[in-house]
Coordinates of N, CA and C in Angstrom, one line a residue:
M271 N 0.8 -1.2 0.0 CA 0.0 0.0 0.0 C 0.9 1.3 0.0
I272 N 0.5 2.2 -0.8 CA 1.3 3.5 -0.9 C 0.5 4.5 0.1
A273 N 1.2 4.8 1.2 CA 0.6 5.7 2.2 C 0.7 7.2 1.8
F274 N 1.8 7.6 1.2 CA 1.9 9.0 0.7 C 3.0 9.0 -0.3
L275 N 3.0 10.1 -1.1 CA 4.1 10.4 -2.1 C 4.6 11.8 -1.8
S276 N 5.9 11.9 -1.9 CA 6.5 13.3 -1.7 C 7.5 13.5 -2.9
G277 N 7.2 14.6 -3.6 CA 8.1 14.9 -4.7 C 7.7 16.3 -5.3
L278 N 8.2 16.5 -6.6 CA 8.0 17.7 -7.3 C 6.7 17.7 -8.1
V279 N 5.9 18.8 -8.0 CA 4.7 18.8 -8.8 C 5.1 19.2 -10.3
R280 N 4.9 18.3 -11.2 CA 5.4 18.5 -12.6 C 4.3 19.1 -13.4
D281 N 3.0 18.7 -13.1 CA 1.9 19.2 -14.0 C 0.6 19.2 -13.1
L282 N -0.3 20.2 -13.4 CA -1.6 20.2 -12.8 C -2.6 20.1 -14.0
R283 N -3.5 19.2 -13.9 CA -4.5 19.0 -14.9 C -5.9 19.3 -14.3
E284 N -6.9 19.1 -15.1 CA -8.3 19.5 -14.6 C -8.7 18.7 -13.3
N285 N -8.4 17.4 -13.3 CA -8.8 16.7 -12.1 C -7.6 16.0 -11.4
S286 N -6.4 16.2 -11.8 CA -5.3 15.5 -11.3 C -4.0 16.3 -11.3
A287 N -3.0 15.8 -10.5 CA -1.7 16.3 -10.4 C -0.7 15.2 -10.8
V288 N 0.4 15.6 -11.4 CA 1.5 14.7 -11.7 C 2.6 15.0 -10.8
L289 N 3.0 14.1 -10.0 CA 4.1 14.2 -9.0 C 5.3 13.4 -9.4
L290 N 6.5 14.1 -9.5 CA 7.7 13.4 -9.8 C 8.4 12.9 -8.6
V291 N 8.5 11.6 -8.4 CA 9.1 11.0 -7.2 C 10.2 10.0 -7.7
S292 N 11.4 10.3 -7.4 CA 12.6 9.5 -7.7 C 12.5 9.1 -9.2
G293 N 12.3 10.0 -10.1 CA 12.4 9.8 -11.5 C 11.1 9.2 -12.1
V294 N 10.1 8.9 -11.3 CA 8.8 8.4 -11.8 C 7.7 9.4 -11.6
G295 N 6.9 9.6 -12.7 CA 5.8 10.5 -12.6 C 4.5 9.8 -12.2
Y296 N 3.9 10.1 -11.1 CA 2.7 9.5 -10.6 C 1.5 10.5 -10.9
E297 N 0.5 10.1 -11.6 CA -0.7 10.9 -11.7 C -1.7 10.5 -10.6
L298 N -2.1 11.6 -9.9 CA -3.0 11.4 -8.7 C -4.3 12.2 -9.0
L299 N -5.5 11.5 -8.9 CA -6.7 12.3 -9.0 C -6.9 12.9 -7.6
C300 N -7.3 14.2 -7.7 CA -7.3 15.0 -6.4 C -8.6 15.9 -6.4
P301 N -9.1 16.2 -5.2 CA -10.2 17.1 -5.1 C -9.7 18.5 -5.5
V302 N -10.6 19.4 -5.9 CA -10.1 20.7 -6.3 C -9.4 21.5 -5.2
S303 N -9.8 21.2 -3.9 CA -9.2 21.9 -2.8 C -7.7 21.6 -2.7
T304 N -7.4 20.4 -3.1 CA -6.0 20.0 -3.1 C -5.3 20.6 -4.3
L305 N -5.9 20.5 -5.5 CA -5.3 21.1 -6.7 C -5.0 22.6 -6.5
G306 N -5.9 23.3 -5.9 CA -5.8 24.7 -5.7 C -4.6 25.1 -4.8
R307 N -4.1 24.2 -4.0 CA -3.0 24.5 -3.1 C -1.6 24.0 -3.6
L308 N -1.6 23.4 -4.8 CA -0.4 22.8 -5.4 C 0.1 23.8 -6.4
T309 N 1.5 23.9 -6.5 CA 2.1 24.8 -7.5 C 3.1 24.0 -8.3
V310 N 3.0 24.1 -9.7 CA 4.0 23.4 -10.5 C 5.4 23.8 -10.2
N311 N 6.3 22.9 -10.2 CA 7.7 23.0 -9.9 C 8.0 23.3 -8.4
E312 N 7.0 23.0 -7.5 CA 7.3 23.1 -6.1 C 7.1 21.7 -5.5
Q313 N 7.7 21.5 -4.3 CA 7.6 20.2 -3.6 C 6.2 20.1 -3.0
A314 N 5.7 18.9 -2.9 CA 4.5 18.6 -2.2 C 4.5 17.2 -1.7
E315 N 3.7 17.0 -0.7 CA 3.5 15.6 -0.1 C 2.0 15.3 -0.1
L316 N 1.6 14.3 -0.7 CA 0.2 13.9 -0.8 C -0.1 12.6 -0.1
H317 N -1.1 12.5 0.7 CA -1.6 11.3 1.3 C -2.3 10.6 0.2
T318 N -2.2 9.3 0.0 CA -2.7 8.6 -1.1 C -3.6 7.4 -0.7
R319 N -4.5 7.1 -1.7 CA -5.2 5.9 -1.6 C -5.2 5.2 -3.0
L320 N -4.8 4.0 -3.1 CA -4.7 3.3 -4.4 C -6.0 2.4 -4.5
V321 N -6.8 2.7 -5.6 CA -8.0 1.9 -5.8 C -7.8 1.0 -7.0
V322 N -7.9 -0.3 -6.7 CA -7.6 -1.3 -7.8 C -8.9 -1.9 -8.3
R323 N -9.1 -1.8 -9.6 CA -10.3 -2.4 -10.2 C -9.8 -3.5 -11.2
E324 N -10.7 -4.2 -11.8 CA -10.3 -5.3 -12.8 C -9.5 -4.7 -13.9
D325 N -9.9 -3.5 -14.4 CA -9.2 -3.0 -15.6 C -8.4 -1.7 -15.3
S326 N -8.2 -1.4 -14.0 CA -7.4 -0.1 -13.8 C -6.9 -0.1 -12.3
M327 N -5.8 0.7 -12.2 CA -5.3 1.0 -10.8 C -5.2 2.6 -10.8
T328 N -5.9 3.2 -9.9 CA -5.9 4.6 -9.8 C -5.5 5.1 -8.4
L329 N -4.6 6.1 -8.5 CA -4.1 6.8 -7.2 C -4.9 8.0 -7.0
F330 N -5.4 8.2 -5.8 CA -6.0 9.4 -5.4 C -5.1 10.1 -4.3
G331 N -5.0 11.5 -4.4 CA -4.1 12.2 -3.6 C -4.8 13.3 -2.8
F332 N -4.4 13.5 -1.5 CA -5.0 14.5 -0.7 C -3.9 15.2 0.1
L333 N -4.0 16.5 0.3 CA -3.0 17.3 1.1 C -3.2 17.1 2.6
D334 N -4.4 16.7 3.0 CA -4.6 16.5 4.5 C -5.2 15.2 4.8
T335 N -5.0 14.7 6.0 CA -5.5 13.4 6.4 C -7.0 13.4 6.6
D336 N -7.6 14.6 6.9 CA -9.1 14.7 7.1 C -9.8 14.3 5.8
S337 N -9.3 14.9 4.6 CA -9.9 14.6 3.4 C -9.8 13.1 3.0
L338 N -8.6 12.5 3.3 CA -8.4 11.1 3.1 C -9.3 10.3 3.9
R339 N -9.5 10.6 5.2 CA -10.4 9.9 6.1 C -11.8 9.9 5.5
L340 N -12.3 11.1 5.1 CA -13.6 11.2 4.6 C -13.8 10.4 3.3
F341 N -12.7 10.5 2.4 CA -12.8 9.7 1.2 C -13.0 8.2 1.5
D342 N -12.2 7.7 2.5 CA -12.4 6.3 2.9 C -13.8 6.0 3.4
L343 N -14.3 6.9 4.2 CA -15.7 6.7 4.7 C -16.7 6.7 3.6
L344 N -16.6 7.6 2.7 CA -17.5 7.8 1.6 C -17.5 6.5 0.7
T345 N -16.3 6.1 0.3 CA -16.2 5.0 -0.6 C -16.6 3.6 0.1
G346 N -16.8 3.7 1.4 CA -17.2 2.5 2.1 C -18.7 2.3 2.0
V347 N -19.4 3.3 1.5 CA -20.9 3.3 1.4 C -21.3 2.6 0.1
S348 N -22.2 1.7 0.1 CA -22.6 1.0 -1.1 C -23.1 1.9 -2.1
G349 N -22.6 1.8 -3.4 CA -23.1 2.6 -4.5 C -22.3 3.9 -4.6
V350 N -21.3 4.2 -3.7 CA -20.5 5.4 -3.8 C -19.1 5.0 -4.2
G351 N -18.7 5.3 -5.4 CA -17.4 5.0 -5.9 C -16.4 6.2 -5.6
P352 N -15.2 6.0 -6.0 CA -14.2 7.0 -5.7 C -14.4 8.3 -6.4
K353 N -14.9 8.2 -7.7 CA -15.2 9.5 -8.4 C -16.3 10.3 -7.7
L354 N -17.3 9.7 -7.2 CA -18.4 10.4 -6.5 C -17.9 11.0 -5.2
A355 N -17.0 10.2 -4.5 CA -16.5 10.7 -3.3 C -15.6 11.9 -3.5
L356 N -14.9 11.9 -4.6 CA -14.0 13.0 -5.0 C -14.9 14.2 -5.4
A357 N -16.0 14.0 -6.0 CA -16.9 15.1 -6.3 C -17.5 15.8 -5.1
L358 N -17.8 15.0 -4.0 CA -18.3 15.5 -2.8 C -17.2 16.3 -2.1
L359 N -15.9 15.8 -2.1 CA -14.8 16.5 -1.5 C -14.4 17.8 -2.3
S360 N -14.7 17.8 -3.6 CA -14.4 19.0 -4.4 C -15.5 20.0 -4.2
A361 N -16.7 19.6 -3.9 CA -17.8 20.6 -3.8 C -17.8 21.5 -2.6
M362 N -17.1 21.0 -1.5 CA -17.1 21.7 -0.2 C -15.9 21.4 0.6
A363 N -15.7 22.2 1.6 CA -14.5 22.0 2.5 C -14.8 20.7 3.3
P364 N -13.8 19.9 3.7 CA -14.0 18.7 4.5 C -14.8 19.0 5.7
S365 N -14.6 20.1 6.4 CA -15.4 20.4 7.6 C -16.9 20.5 7.3
A366 N -17.2 21.2 6.2 CA -18.6 21.3 5.8 C -19.2 20.0 5.4
L367 N -18.5 19.2 4.7 CA -19.0 17.8 4.3 C -19.2 17.0 5.6
A368 N -18.3 17.0 6.5 CA -18.4 16.2 7.8 C -19.6 16.7 8.5
Q369 N -19.8 18.0 8.6 CA -20.9 18.6 9.3 C -22.2 18.2 8.7
G370 N -22.3 18.2 7.4 CA -23.5 17.8 6.6 C -23.8 16.4 6.9
L371 N -22.8 15.5 7.0 CA -23.1 14.1 7.3 C -23.6 13.9 8.7
L372 N -22.9 14.6 9.7 CA -23.3 14.5 11.1 C -24.7 15.0 11.4
S373 N -25.0 16.1 10.7 CA -26.3 16.8 11.0 C -27.4 16.2 10.1
G374 N -27.1 15.2 9.2 CA -28.1 14.6 8.3 C -28.7 15.6 7.3
D375 N -27.8 16.5 6.8 CA -28.3 17.5 5.8 C -28.3 16.9 4.4
V376 N -29.4 16.2 4.1 CA -29.6 15.6 2.8 C -29.6 16.6 1.7
A377 N -30.2 17.8 2.0 CA -30.3 18.8 0.9 C -28.9 19.3 0.5
L378 N -28.0 19.4 1.5 CA -26.7 19.9 1.2 C -25.9 18.8 0.3
L379 N -26.0 17.6 0.8 CA -25.3 16.5 0.1 C -25.9 16.3 -1.3
S380 N -27.2 16.3 -1.5 CA -27.8 16.1 -2.8 C -27.7 17.3 -3.7
S381 N -27.1 18.4 -3.2 CA -26.9 19.6 -4.1 C -25.6 19.4 -4.9
V382 N -24.8 18.4 -4.6 CA -23.6 18.1 -5.3 C -24.0 17.3 -6.6
S383 N -23.4 17.7 -7.7 CA -23.7 17.0 -9.0 C -23.4 15.5 -8.9
G384 N -24.3 14.7 -9.3 CA -24.1 13.3 -9.3 C -24.6 12.6 -8.0
V385 N -25.0 13.4 -7.0 CA -25.6 12.8 -5.8 C -27.1 13.0 -5.7
G386 N -27.8 12.0 -5.9 CA -29.3 12.0 -5.8 C -29.7 12.0 -4.4
K387 N -31.0 12.2 -4.2 CA -31.6 12.2 -2.8 C -31.4 10.9 -2.1
K388 N -31.6 9.8 -2.9 CA -31.5 8.5 -2.3 C -30.0 8.2 -1.8
T389 N -29.1 8.6 -2.7 CA -27.7 8.4 -2.3 C -27.3 9.3 -1.1
A390 N -27.8 10.5 -1.1 CA -27.6 11.4 0.1 C -28.1 10.8 1.4
E391 N -29.3 10.2 1.3 CA -30.0 9.6 2.4 C -29.2 8.4 2.9
R392 N -28.6 7.6 1.9 CA -27.8 6.5 2.3 C -26.5 6.9 3.0
L393 N -25.9 8.0 2.5 CA -24.7 8.5 3.1 C -24.9 8.9 4.5
V394 N -26.0 9.6 4.8 CA -26.4 10.0 6.1 C -26.6 8.8 7.0
L395 N -27.4 7.8 6.5 CA -27.8 6.7 7.3 C -26.6 5.9 7.7
E396 N -25.6 5.7 6.8 CA -24.4 4.8 7.0 C -23.3 5.5 7.7
L397 N -23.2 6.9 7.5 CA -22.0 7.6 8.1 C -22.3 8.5 9.2
Q398 N -23.5 8.8 9.5 CA -23.8 9.8 10.6 C -23.2 9.4 11.9
N399 N -23.1 8.1 12.2 CA -22.4 7.7 13.5 C -21.0 7.3 13.3
K400 N -20.5 7.4 12.1 CA -19.1 7.0 11.9 C -18.1 8.2 11.7
V401 N -18.6 9.3 11.3 CA -17.8 10.5 11.0 C -17.3 11.1 12.4
P402 N -15.9 11.1 12.6 CA -15.4 11.7 13.8 C -15.8 13.2 13.9
E403 N -16.3 13.6 15.1 CA -16.8 14.9 15.2 C -15.7 16.0 15.0
H404 N -14.5 15.6 15.3 CA -13.4 16.7 15.1 C -13.3 17.1 13.6
L405 N -13.7 16.2 12.7 CA -13.6 16.6 11.3 C -14.6 17.8 11.0
A406 N -15.6 18.0 11.7 CA -16.6 19.1 11.5 C -16.2 20.3 12.3
A407 N -15.1 20.4 12.9 CA -14.8 21.4 13.8 C -14.3 22.7 13.2
G408 N -14.5 22.9 11.9 CA -14.1 24.1 11.2 C -15.2 25.2 11.4
P409 N -14.9 26.4 10.8 CA -15.9 27.5 10.9 C -17.3 27.1 10.3
A410 N -17.3 26.2 9.4 CA -18.6 25.8 8.8 C -19.5 25.0 9.7
A411 N -18.9 24.6 10.8 CA -19.7 23.7 11.7 C -20.7 24.5 12.5
K412 N -20.8 25.8 12.4 CA -21.8 26.6 13.2 C -23.1 26.6 12.5
G413 N -24.1 26.2 13.1 CA -25.5 26.3 12.6 C -25.6 25.7 11.2
K414 N -26.2 26.5 10.3 CA -26.4 26.1 8.9 C -25.3 26.6 8.0
G415 N -24.2 26.9 8.6 CA -23.1 27.4 7.8 C -22.7 26.5 6.6
A416 N -22.8 25.2 6.8 CA -22.4 24.3 5.8 C -23.2 24.5 4.5
A417 N -24.5 24.7 4.6 CA -25.3 24.9 3.4 C -24.9 26.1 2.7
V418 N -24.6 27.2 3.4 CA -24.2 28.4 2.8 C -22.9 28.3 2.0
V419 N -22.0 27.5 2.6 CA -20.7 27.2 1.9 C -20.9 26.7 0.5
S420 N -21.7 25.6 0.4 CA -21.9 25.0 -0.9 C -22.6 25.9 -1.9
T421 N -23.7 26.6 -1.4 CA -24.4 27.5 -2.3 C -23.5 28.7 -2.8
A422 N -22.8 29.3 -1.8 CA -22.0 30.4 -2.1 C -20.9 30.0 -3.1
G423 N -20.3 28.8 -2.9 CA -19.2 28.3 -3.7 C -19.7 28.1 -5.1
R424 N -20.9 27.5 -5.3 CA -21.4 27.2 -6.6 C -21.8 28.5 -7.3
D425 N -22.3 29.5 -6.6 CA -22.7 30.8 -7.2 C -21.4 31.5 -7.7
A426 N -20.4 31.4 -6.9 CA -19.1 32.1 -7.2 C -18.5 31.4 -8.5
V427 N -18.5 30.1 -8.5 CA -17.9 29.4 -9.6 C -18.7 29.7 -10.9
D428 N -20.0 29.7 -10.8 CA -20.8 30.1 -12.0 C -20.5 31.5 -12.5
A429 N -20.4 32.4 -11.6 CA -20.1 33.8 -12.0 C -18.7 34.0 -12.6
L430 N -17.7 33.3 -12.0 CA -16.4 33.4 -12.6 C -16.3 32.7 -13.9
L431 N -17.0 31.6 -14.1 CA -16.9 30.9 -15.4 C -17.6 31.8 -16.5
A432 N -18.6 32.5 -16.1 CA -19.3 33.4 -17.0 C -18.4 34.6 -17.5
L433 N -17.4 34.9 -16.7 CA -16.4 35.9 -17.1 C -15.3 35.4 -18.0
G434 N -15.4 34.1 -18.3 CA -14.4 33.6 -19.2 C -13.2 32.9 -18.7
F435 N -13.1 32.7 -17.4 CA -12.0 32.0 -16.8 C -12.1 30.5 -17.0
R436 N -11.0 29.8 -17.0 CA -11.0 28.3 -17.2 C -11.6 27.6 -16.0
D437 N -12.3 26.6 -16.3 CA -13.1 25.8 -15.2 C -12.1 25.3 -14.1
V438 N -11.0 24.7 -14.5 CA -10.1 24.1 -13.5 C -9.5 25.2 -12.6
Q439 N -9.2 26.3 -13.2 CA -8.6 27.4 -12.4 C -9.7 28.0 -11.4
V440 N -10.9 28.2 -11.9 CA -11.9 28.8 -11.1 C -12.3 27.9 -9.9
R441 N -12.4 26.6 -10.2 CA -12.8 25.6 -9.1 C -11.7 25.5 -8.1
A442 N -10.5 25.5 -8.5 CA -9.3 25.4 -7.6 C -9.2 26.7 -6.7
V443 N -9.4 27.8 -7.3 CA -9.3 29.1 -6.5 C -10.5 29.2 -5.5
V444 N -11.7 28.9 -5.9 CA -12.8 28.9 -5.0 C -12.7 27.9 -3.9
A445 N -12.2 26.7 -4.2 CA -12.0 25.7 -3.2 C -10.9 26.2 -2.2
E446 N -9.9 26.8 -2.7 CA -8.8 27.3 -1.8 C -9.3 28.4 -0.9
L447 N -10.1 29.3 -1.4 CA -10.7 30.4 -0.6 C -11.7 29.8 0.5
L448 N -12.5 28.8 0.1 CA -13.4 28.2 1.0 C -12.6 27.4 2.1
G449 N -11.5 26.8 1.7 CA -10.7 26.0 2.6 C -10.2 26.9 3.7
A450 N -9.8 28.2 3.3 CA -9.3 29.1 4.3 C -10.4 29.7 5.2
D451 N -11.6 29.9 4.6 CA -12.7 30.5 5.3 C -14.0 30.0 4.7
P452 N -14.6 28.9 5.2 CA -15.8 28.4 4.7 C -17.0 29.2 4.8
T453 N -16.9 30.4 5.6 CA -18.1 31.2 5.8 C -18.2 32.3 4.7
L454 N -17.3 32.4 3.8 CA -17.3 33.5 2.8 C -18.6 33.5 2.0
S455 N -19.1 34.7 1.7 CA -20.3 34.8 0.8 C -19.9 34.7 -0.6
A456 N -20.9 34.5 -1.5 CA -20.6 34.4 -2.9 C -19.9 35.7 -3.4
D457 N -20.4 36.9 -3.0 CA -19.8 38.1 -3.4 C -18.3 38.2 -3.0
A458 N -18.0 37.8 -1.8 CA -16.6 37.9 -1.3 C -15.8 36.9 -2.1
L459 N -16.3 35.7 -2.4 CA -15.6 34.7 -3.1 C -15.3 35.2 -4.5
I460 N -16.2 35.9 -5.1 CA -16.0 36.4 -6.5 C -15.0 37.5 -6.5
R461 N -15.0 38.4 -5.5 CA -14.0 39.5 -5.5 C -12.6 39.0 -5.2
R462 N -12.5 38.1 -4.3 CA -11.2 37.5 -4.0 C -10.7 36.6 -5.1
G463 N -11.7 35.9 -5.7 CA -11.3 35.0 -6.8 C -10.8 35.8 -8.0
L464 N -11.4 36.9 -8.3 CA -10.9 37.8 -9.4 C -9.5 38.3 -9.1
G465 N -9.2 38.6 -7.8 CA -7.9 39.0 -7.5 C -6.8 37.9 -7.7
K466 N -7.2 36.7 -7.5 CA -6.2 35.6 -7.7 C -6.1 35.1 -9.2
L467 N -7.2 35.3 -9.9 CA -7.2 34.8 -11.3 C -6.6 35.8 -12.3
R468 N -6.6 37.1 -11.9 CA -6.1 38.1 -12.9 C -4.6 38.2 -12.8

């Protein structure tokens, strides 16, 4: 099992990063929050999970152990594959996702593309008592903050895409901003996002 990889970031793609480790380039699928904090030609260490299927072996990478822990919990739910788990981790900060699971916020979970109401209900049913409470200890854990995070993030992404910025850049920047402060409004995300994208 590969627990982590440490090396030089050689390339950043829409859904993945290429890490050069001892002369070998590893492609890791990552949530946008991780991609937004990586820089080409700089060193990085990513916690990894190797998913082996009949026709493929795929590495997933995360900058923090909280995201990896949530990824493992999500993929342990029947009908939730690694791509869907990655979509959930890309749509909101780990603390907001953990809070949504703990509070049984089906509306928040089903707002993520690819997650239907039945899947969201199954996630809550199976994980509500398994998610460690410390994972939800971020600023988004107050009241209904988690729902605001997801809505504000989506609104900001839509607005920035409408201005002509590239999808991968926009999602990475918004995820980075939400990672630093999950309580930011859509307007604040747009203003700060413009500052980073220009």
